[in-house]
N, CA, C and O atoms as a DFTB+ gen file, in Angstrom:
528 C
 N C O
     1  1      95.114      89.133      72.863
     2  2      95.311      89.004      74.281
     3  2      97.085      89.335      74.235
     4  3      97.889      88.997      73.366
     5  1      97.328      90.141      75.551
     6  2      98.424      90.710      75.845
     7  2      99.483      89.773      76.534
     8  3      98.980      89.061      77.402
     9  1     100.469      89.655      76.396
    10  2     101.465      88.709      77.161
    11  2     102.188      89.609      77.709
    12  3     102.232      90.766      77.290
    13  1     103.001      89.074      78.959
    14  2     104.357      89.684      79.425
    15  2     105.046      90.307      78.913
    16  3     105.439      89.792      77.867
    17  1     105.529      91.449      79.167
    18  2     106.330      92.302      78.550
    19  2     105.522      93.247      77.528
    20  3     106.139      94.227      77.113
    21  1     104.349      93.071      77.131
    22  2     103.987      93.936      75.734
    23  2     102.981      94.818      76.586
    24  3     101.880      94.781      76.037
    25  1     102.969      95.468      77.542
    26  2     102.039      96.285      78.226
    27  2     102.634      97.763      77.796
    28  3     103.802      97.878      77.426
    29  1     101.962      98.596      77.856
    30  2     102.112     100.203      77.422
    31  2     101.407     101.076      78.418
    32  3     100.389     100.761      79.034
    33  1     102.070     102.223      78.511
    34  2     101.199     102.855      79.521
    35  2      99.411     103.192      79.366
    36  3      99.072     103.726      78.309
    37  1      98.597     102.962      80.136
    38  2      97.475     103.155      79.828
    39  2      96.703     101.851      79.999
    40  3      95.530     101.835      80.370
    41  1      97.388     100.794      79.723
    42  2      96.787      99.304      79.540
    43  2      96.314      99.018      81.180
    44  3      96.991      99.304      82.167
    45  1      95.151      98.462      81.175
    46  2      94.654      98.073      82.522
    47  2      94.975      96.819      82.582
    48  3      94.972      96.071      81.604
    49  1      95.328      96.434      83.935
    50  2      95.865      95.244      84.126
    51  2      95.318      94.640      85.759
    52  3      94.549      95.342      86.416
    53  1      95.781      93.363      86.267
    54  2      95.957      92.867      87.468
    55  2      97.250      92.984      88.074
    56  3      98.133      93.213      87.247
    57  1      97.596      92.906      89.145
    58  2      98.807      93.067      89.361
    59  2      98.932      92.417      90.707
    60  3      97.952      92.590      91.431
    61  1      99.997      91.650      91.245
    62  2      99.835      90.983      92.613
    63  2     101.096      91.652      93.229
    64  3     102.218      91.398      92.790
    65  1     100.874      92.542      94.292
    66  2     102.055      93.030      94.962
    67  2     102.120      92.410      96.419
    68  3     101.082      92.415      97.082
    69  1     103.034      91.988      96.842
    70  2     103.447      91.306      97.970
    71  2     102.219      90.391      98.211
    72  3     102.152      89.487      97.378
    73  1     101.238      90.395      99.130
    74  2     100.094      89.177      98.945
    75  2      98.856      89.604      98.591
    76  3      97.843      88.921      98.745
    77  1      98.883      90.920      98.031
    78  2      97.554      91.393      97.595
    79  2      97.454      91.432      95.968
    80  3      98.481      91.344      95.295
    81  1      96.301      91.553      95.430
    82  2      96.061      91.625      94.207
    83  2      95.168      92.795      93.713
    84  3      94.006      92.934      94.093
    85  1      95.791      93.624      92.842
    86  2      94.930      94.969      92.843
    87  2      94.350      94.947      91.080
    88  3      94.655      94.048      90.296
    89  1      93.650      95.902      90.796
    90  2      93.408      96.024      89.415
    91  2      93.681      97.585      89.274
    92  3      93.128      98.469      89.928
    93  1      94.827      97.772      88.100
    94  2      95.117      99.235      87.814
    95  2      95.392      99.289      86.477
    96  3      94.974      98.499      85.630
    97  1      96.225     100.395      86.270
    98  2      96.585     100.889      85.100
    99  2      98.154     100.871      84.967
   100  3      98.727     100.960      86.053
   101  1      98.979     100.774      83.845
   102  2     100.301     100.882      83.604
   103  2     100.369     102.379      83.601
   104  3      99.482     103.047      83.070
   105  1     101.527     102.972      84.254
   106  2     101.713     104.567      84.036
   107  2     103.137     104.463      83.619
   108  3     103.578     105.548      83.240
   109  1     104.119     103.328      83.569
   110  2     105.278     103.391      83.275
   111  2     105.668     102.005      82.770
   112  3     105.615     100.997      83.474
   113  1     106.046     102.027      81.553
   114  2     106.350     100.587      81.204
   115  2     107.799     100.207      80.166
   116  3     107.988      99.264      79.398
   117  1     108.704     101.424      80.548
   118  2     109.897     101.432      80.262
   119  2     110.483     100.839      81.231
   120  3     111.593     100.640      80.739
   121  1     110.513     100.371      82.381
   122  2     111.713      99.564      83.083
   123  2     111.906      98.466      82.903
   124  3     110.984      97.666      82.749
   125  1     113.140      98.144      82.877
   126  2     113.533      96.744      82.617
   127  2     112.986      95.519      83.354
   128  3     112.774      94.464      82.756
   129  1     112.736      95.694      84.811
   130  2     112.085      94.275      85.328
   131  2     110.510      94.717      86.016
   132  3     109.800      93.812      86.453
   133  1     110.219      95.610      86.050
   134  2     108.986      95.931      86.586
   135  2     108.043      96.955      85.809
   136  3     108.449      97.938      85.189
   137  1     106.886      96.609      85.930
   138  2     106.045      98.004      85.483
   139  2     105.572      98.916      86.570
   140  3     105.190      98.335      87.586
   141  1     105.521     100.160      86.571
   142  2     104.871     101.268      87.392
   143  2     103.386     100.921      87.247
   144  3     102.943     100.938      86.099
   145  1     102.465     100.575      88.359
   146  2     101.092     100.277      88.142
   147  2     100.330     101.249      89.130
   148  3     100.761     101.371      90.277
   149  1      99.203     101.948      88.713
   150  2      98.500     103.100      89.399
   151  2      97.211     102.031      90.039
   152  3      96.590     101.288      89.280
   153  1      97.012     102.074      91.107
   154  2      96.139     101.198      91.934
   155  2      94.615     101.899      91.536
   156  3      94.400     103.109      91.609
   157  1      93.719     100.984      91.147
   158  2      92.403     101.478      90.795
   159  2      91.155     100.596      91.823
   160  3      90.157     101.118      92.319
   161  1      91.543      99.251      91.931
   162  2      90.502      98.398      92.973
   163  2      91.537      97.644      93.554
   164  3      92.722      97.605      93.225
   165  1      90.878      96.974      94.567
   166  2      91.312      96.064      95.176
   167  2      90.777      94.437      94.893
   168  3      89.549      94.360      94.925
   169  1      91.382      93.319      94.662
   170  2      90.711      91.850      94.154
   171  2      90.947      91.221      95.352
   172  3      90.041      90.569      95.871
   173  1      92.217      91.335      95.964
   174  2      92.484      90.518      97.552
   175  2      93.207      91.385      98.304
   176  3      94.117      92.103      97.890
   177  1      92.793      91.311      99.423
   178  2      93.398      91.853     100.490
   179  2      94.630      91.442     100.931
   180  3      94.614      90.213     100.986
   181  1      95.662      91.875     101.263
   182  2      96.894      91.602     101.788
   183  2      96.879      90.692     103.118
   184  3      96.274      91.002     104.144
   185  1      97.619      89.553     102.943
   186  2      97.541      88.783     104.445
   187  2      98.156      89.368     105.422
   188  3      98.906      90.249     105.000
   189  1      98.161      89.239     106.706
   190  2      98.462      89.925     107.930
   191  2      99.484      89.178     108.247
   192  3      99.559      87.975     107.996
   193  1     100.374      89.878     108.848
   194  2     101.646      89.305     109.521
   195  2     102.982      89.446     108.934
   196  3     103.205      90.244     108.024
   197  1     103.881      88.673     109.449
   198  2     105.133      88.906     108.629
   199  2     105.245      88.259     107.095
   200  3     104.891      87.093     106.920
   201  1     105.709      88.994     106.091
   202  2     105.583      88.260     104.800
   203  2     106.756      87.104     104.779
   204  3     106.716      86.178     103.968
   205  1     107.762      87.247     105.712
   206  2     108.893      86.469     105.392
   207  2     108.720      85.174     106.441
   208  3     109.644      84.369     106.552
   209  1     107.613      85.040     107.120
   210  2     107.134      83.968     107.806
   211  2     105.592      83.810     107.493
   212  3     104.915      83.862     108.520
   213  1     104.970      83.654     106.491
   214  2     103.874      83.614     106.589
   215  2     102.826      82.511     107.318
   216  3     103.208      81.351     107.466
   217  1     101.862      82.812     107.640
   218  2     100.974      82.234     108.403
   219  2     101.461      81.749     109.617
   220  3     100.895      80.762     110.088
   221  1     102.561      82.335     110.320
   222  2     103.019      82.178     111.567
   223  2     102.728      83.385     112.449
   224  3     102.945      84.543     112.095
   225  1     102.179      82.995     113.721
   226  2     101.826      84.122     114.654
   227  2     103.120      84.482     115.662
   228  3     103.254      85.638     116.061
   229  1     103.842      83.675     115.959
   230  2     104.963      83.774     116.800
   231  2     106.098      84.523     115.747
   232  3     106.808      83.782     115.067
   233  1     106.219      85.730     115.652
   234  2     107.199      86.126     115.049
   235  2     107.679      87.681     115.703
   236  3     106.913      88.309     116.434
   237  1     108.647      88.043     115.439
   238  2     109.094      89.414     116.118
   239  2     107.859      90.531     116.108
   240  3     107.532      91.159     117.115
   241  1     107.350      90.650     115.057
   242  2     106.536      91.568     114.819
   243  2     105.488      91.072     113.971
   244  3     105.862      90.399     113.011
   245  1     104.071      91.287     114.140
   246  2     103.090      90.755     113.595
   247  2     102.464      91.917     112.853
   248  3     101.755      92.619     113.574
   249  1     102.575      92.380     111.284
   250  2     102.222      93.387     110.744
   251  2     101.038      93.281     110.298
   252  3     100.528      92.282     109.792
   253  1     100.443      94.588     110.521
   254  2      98.998      94.816     109.899
   255  2      99.108      95.334     108.652
   256  3      99.620      96.403     108.321
   257  1      98.607      94.524     108.000
   258  2      99.001      94.971     106.174
   259  2      97.655      95.649     105.666
   260  3      96.533      95.144     105.688
   261  1      97.977      96.752     105.260
   262  2      96.785      97.568     104.671
   263  2      96.699      97.047     103.212
   264  3      97.322      96.089     102.753
   265  1      95.845      97.821     102.586
   266  2      95.580      97.506     100.955
   267  2      96.323      98.716     100.526
   268  3      96.317      99.741     101.208
   269  1      97.099      98.588      99.169
   270  2      97.356      99.947      98.771
   271  2      96.483     101.042      98.470
   272  3      95.370     100.665      98.102
   273  1      96.661     102.385      98.516
   274  2      95.361     103.312      98.454
   275  2      94.889     103.483      96.917
   276  3      95.457     103.045      95.917
   277  1      93.943     104.082      96.981
   278  2      93.326     104.564      95.428
   279  2      94.165     105.497      94.870
   280  3      94.547     106.477      95.509
   281  1      94.531     105.249      93.575
   282  2      95.734     105.753      93.104
   283  2      97.041     105.764      93.177
   284  3      97.753     106.414      92.411
   285  1      97.518     104.929      94.253
   286  2      98.727     104.593      94.793
   287  2      99.889     103.985      93.662
   288  3      99.558     102.952      93.082
   289  1     100.845     104.410      93.424
   290  2     101.574     103.708      92.127
   291  2     102.703     102.801      92.961
   292  3     103.252     103.190      93.992
   293  1     102.920     101.631      92.369
   294  2     103.780     100.874      92.909
   295  2     104.570     100.214      92.089
   296  3     103.977     100.180      91.011
   297  1     105.818      99.544      91.983
   298  2     106.454      98.759      90.994
   299  2     105.918      97.572      91.189
   300  3     105.690      97.287      92.365
   301  1     105.604      96.666      90.247
   302  2     105.275      95.491      90.067
   303  2     106.137      94.501      89.024
   304  3     106.155      94.598      87.797
   305  1     106.757      93.643      89.747
   306  2     107.440      92.723      88.744
   307  2     106.719      92.047      87.576
   308  3     105.853      91.181      87.705
   309  1     107.256      92.629      86.218
   310  2     106.556      91.966      85.279
   311  2     106.075      90.770      85.111
   312  3     105.318      90.704      84.143
   313  1     106.252      89.627      85.783
   314  2     105.610      88.380      85.734
   315  2     104.546      88.381      86.553
   316  3     103.708      87.483      86.481
   317  1     104.426      89.636      87.648
   318  2     103.538      89.465      88.469
   319  2     102.136      90.448      87.834
   320  3     101.216      90.732      88.601
   321  1     102.122      90.862      86.503
   322  2     101.182      91.707      85.828
   323  2     100.452      90.983      84.927
   324  3     101.165      90.109      84.433
   325  1      99.376      90.972      84.517
   326  2      98.561      90.191      83.732
   327  2      97.256      91.164      83.241
   328  3      96.721      91.905      84.066
   329  1      96.864      91.113      82.066
   330  2      95.838      91.970      81.399
   331  2      94.457      91.959      82.157
   332  3      94.056      90.979      82.786
   333  1      93.786      93.118      82.040
   334  2      92.441      93.146      82.875
   335  2      91.636      93.279      81.822
   336  3      92.193      94.025      81.017
   337  1      90.363      92.840      81.344
   338  2      89.337      93.338      80.677
   339  2      88.220      93.456      81.468
   340  3      87.990      92.506      82.217
   341  1      87.379      94.511      81.483
   342  2      86.103      94.199      81.707
   343  2      85.886      95.612      83.019
   344  3      86.916      96.163      83.410
   345  1      84.929      95.934      83.415
   346  2      84.436      97.152      84.211
   347  2      85.289      97.308      85.458
   348  3      85.218      96.427      86.316
   349  1      85.987      98.219      85.611
   350  2      86.665      98.329      86.973
   351  2      85.704      98.868      88.262
   352  3      85.052      99.911      88.308
   353  1      85.820      97.926      89.181
   354  2      85.017      98.467      90.479
   355  2      85.262      99.859      90.950
   356  3      86.172     100.482      90.403
   357  1      84.540     100.451      91.934
   358  2      85.100     101.579      92.706
   359  2      86.376     100.980      93.582
   360  3      86.615      99.808      93.874
   361  1      87.061     102.105      93.878
   362  2      87.959     101.197      94.798
   363  2      87.378     101.257      96.214
   364  3      87.988     100.586      97.046
   365  1      86.506     101.814      96.558
   366  2      85.772     101.885      97.954
   367  2      85.171     100.531      98.068
   368  3      85.338      99.848      99.079
   369  1      84.482     100.136      97.060
   370  2      83.390      99.307      97.042
   371  2      84.453      97.850      97.080
   372  3      84.170      96.886      97.791
   373  1      85.582      97.887      96.276
   374  2      86.086      96.559      96.144
   375  2      87.141      96.558      97.192
   376  3      87.832      95.540      97.228
   377  1      87.415      97.548      98.099
   378  2      88.278      97.572      99.363
   379  2      87.009      96.615     100.259
   380  3      87.232      95.478     100.676
   381  1      86.000      97.166     100.395
   382  2      85.102      96.815     101.488
   383  2      84.997      95.188     101.077
   384  3      84.990      94.397     102.020
   385  1      84.918      94.673      99.757
   386  2      84.369      93.472      99.443
   387  2      85.660      92.608      99.511
   388  3      85.564      91.403      99.281
   389  1      86.954      93.206      99.839
   390  2      88.058      92.256      99.692
   391  2      88.463      92.046     101.194
   392  3      89.067      91.035     101.553
   393  1      88.141      92.938     101.955
   394  2      88.538      92.887     103.449
   395  2      87.477      91.920     103.896
   396  3      87.828      91.107     104.751
   397  1      86.013      91.864     103.381
   398  2      85.210      90.946     103.937
   399  2      85.176      89.467     103.618
   400  3      84.665      88.569     104.286
   401  1      85.857      89.386     102.402
   402  2      86.268      88.111     101.797
   403  2      87.397      87.525     102.885
   404  3      87.170      86.421     103.379
   405  1      88.496      88.180     103.230
   406  2      89.579      87.948     104.178
   407  2      89.074      87.400     105.264
   408  3      89.385      86.326     105.778
   409  1      88.147      88.302     105.656
   410  2      87.543      88.083     107.165
   411  2      86.723      86.609     107.166
   412  3      86.934      85.723     107.995
   413  1      85.931      86.545     106.274
   414  2      85.052      85.200     105.837
   415  2      86.186      84.114     105.929
   416  3      86.004      83.172     106.701
   417  1      87.224      84.177     105.267
   418  2      87.833      83.045     105.095
   419  2      88.684      82.684     106.527
   420  3      89.244      81.595     106.655
   421  1      88.707      83.467     107.321
   422  2      89.208      83.538     108.631
   423  2      88.547      82.850     109.706
   424  3      88.982      82.080     110.562
   425  1      87.138      83.404     109.416
   426  2      86.245      83.098     110.660
   427  2      86.085      81.632     110.972
   428  3      86.040      80.830     110.039
   429  1      85.989      81.197     112.325
   430  2      86.033      79.764     112.471
   431  2      87.036      79.084     112.765
   432  3      86.885      77.977     113.281
   433  1      88.248      79.583     112.507
   434  2      89.580      79.016     112.764
   435  2      90.283      79.257     113.663
   436  3      90.486      80.422     114.007
   437  1      90.819      78.241     114.257
   438  2      91.188      78.203     115.461
   439  2      92.860      78.738     115.917
   440  3      93.218      79.309     116.946
   441  1      93.479      78.407     115.005
   442  2      94.901      78.689     115.032
   443  2      95.135      80.053     115.357
   444  3      94.325      80.909     115.000
   445  1      96.429      80.422     116.167
   446  2      96.858      81.850     116.387
   447  2      96.977      82.688     115.082
   448  3      96.413      83.780     114.999
   449  1      97.636      82.226     114.172
   450  2      97.801      83.310     112.978
   451  2      96.342      83.732     112.603
   452  3      96.092      84.937     112.617
   453  1      95.453      82.931     112.302
   454  2      93.958      83.244     112.046
   455  2      93.415      84.151     112.710
   456  3      92.948      85.174     112.210
   457  1      93.416      83.850     114.010
   458  2      92.942      84.438     115.343
   459  2      93.500      86.130     115.157
   460  3      92.692      87.058     115.163
   461  1      94.822      86.318     115.013
   462  2      95.616      87.566     115.092
   463  2      95.169      88.208     113.609
   464  3      94.962      89.404     113.400
   465  1      95.093      87.352     112.837
   466  2      94.887      88.118     111.459
   467  2      93.343      88.712     111.438
   468  3      93.084      89.752     110.833
   469  1      92.406      88.005     112.109
   470  2      91.285      88.477     112.156
   471  2      90.900      89.793     112.922
   472  3      90.124      90.701     112.622
   473  1      91.802      89.563     114.143
   474  2      91.725      90.881     114.794
   475  2      92.159      92.250     113.980
   476  3      91.530      93.304     114.064
   477  1      93.179      92.081     113.289
   478  2      93.905      92.720     112.678
   479  2      92.893      93.364     111.250
   480  3      92.836      94.581     111.071
   481  1      92.330      92.628     110.547
   482  2      91.484      92.769     109.615
   483  2      90.323      93.617     109.955
   484  3      90.040      94.600     109.271
   485  1      89.570      93.226     111.105
   486  2      88.556      93.846     111.874
   487  2      88.860      95.346     112.137
   488  3      88.039      96.240     111.928
   489  1      90.126      95.541     112.620
   490  2      90.420      96.927     113.025
   491  2      90.640      97.752     111.729
   492  3      90.393      98.958     111.700
   493  1      91.207      96.927     110.444
   494  2      91.323      97.724     109.370
   495  2      89.914      97.846     108.710
   496  3      89.816      98.846     107.998
   497  1      88.828      97.079     108.777
   498  2      87.692      97.250     108.271
   499  2      86.773      98.590     108.937
   500  3      85.917      99.236     108.333
   501  1      87.196      98.772     110.249
   502  2      86.592      99.722     110.647
   503  2      87.360     101.144     110.337
   504  3      86.666     102.145     110.518
   505  1      88.490     101.316     109.964
   506  2      89.376     102.092     109.815
   507  2      89.043     102.691     108.185
   508  3      88.847     103.841     107.795
   509  1      89.078     101.319     107.409
   510  2      88.550     101.652     106.076
   511  2      87.227     102.440     105.817
   512  3      87.064     103.435     105.109
   513  1      86.215     101.662     106.659
   514  2      84.866     102.394     106.790
   515  2      84.440     103.830     107.086
   516  3      83.464     104.465     106.686
   517  1      85.430     104.159     107.887
   518  2      85.523     105.490     108.492
   519  2      85.979     106.477     107.530
   520  3      85.401     107.562     107.474
   521  1      86.808     106.250     106.884
   522  2      87.787     106.865     105.748
   523  2      87.029     107.108     104.617
   524  3      87.368     107.979     103.815
   525  1      85.989     106.396     104.461
   526  2      84.974     106.551     102.981
   527  2      84.037     107.418     103.344
   528  3      83.162     107.752     102.546
């Protein structure tokens, strides 16, 4: 089993980026504090709203947060990268399932943040479906 700091280019990993979780591959392991990860699938859709005020609806700007795109590369802190073994699902299917899970978790909740998040996720769900 690989440990943090032992990844090399081409290794399959899970990566937590902001509030989302992705399956991808390392494309650059030479950076001192982070790995460059290419996104191949979505495990957890990012939370909606302001990252600095999580689960707060009354913020200056309530951000609609999209998942990282297929093959998009991002720097992920080394401690947020873990080994991944198994089949990598298709990006499109994993994105649809991740947003559906996020919506399901919010349905029926009555607080303002949940309602705003649900509205935002439903818009994203339509946008994702139209782009596939």
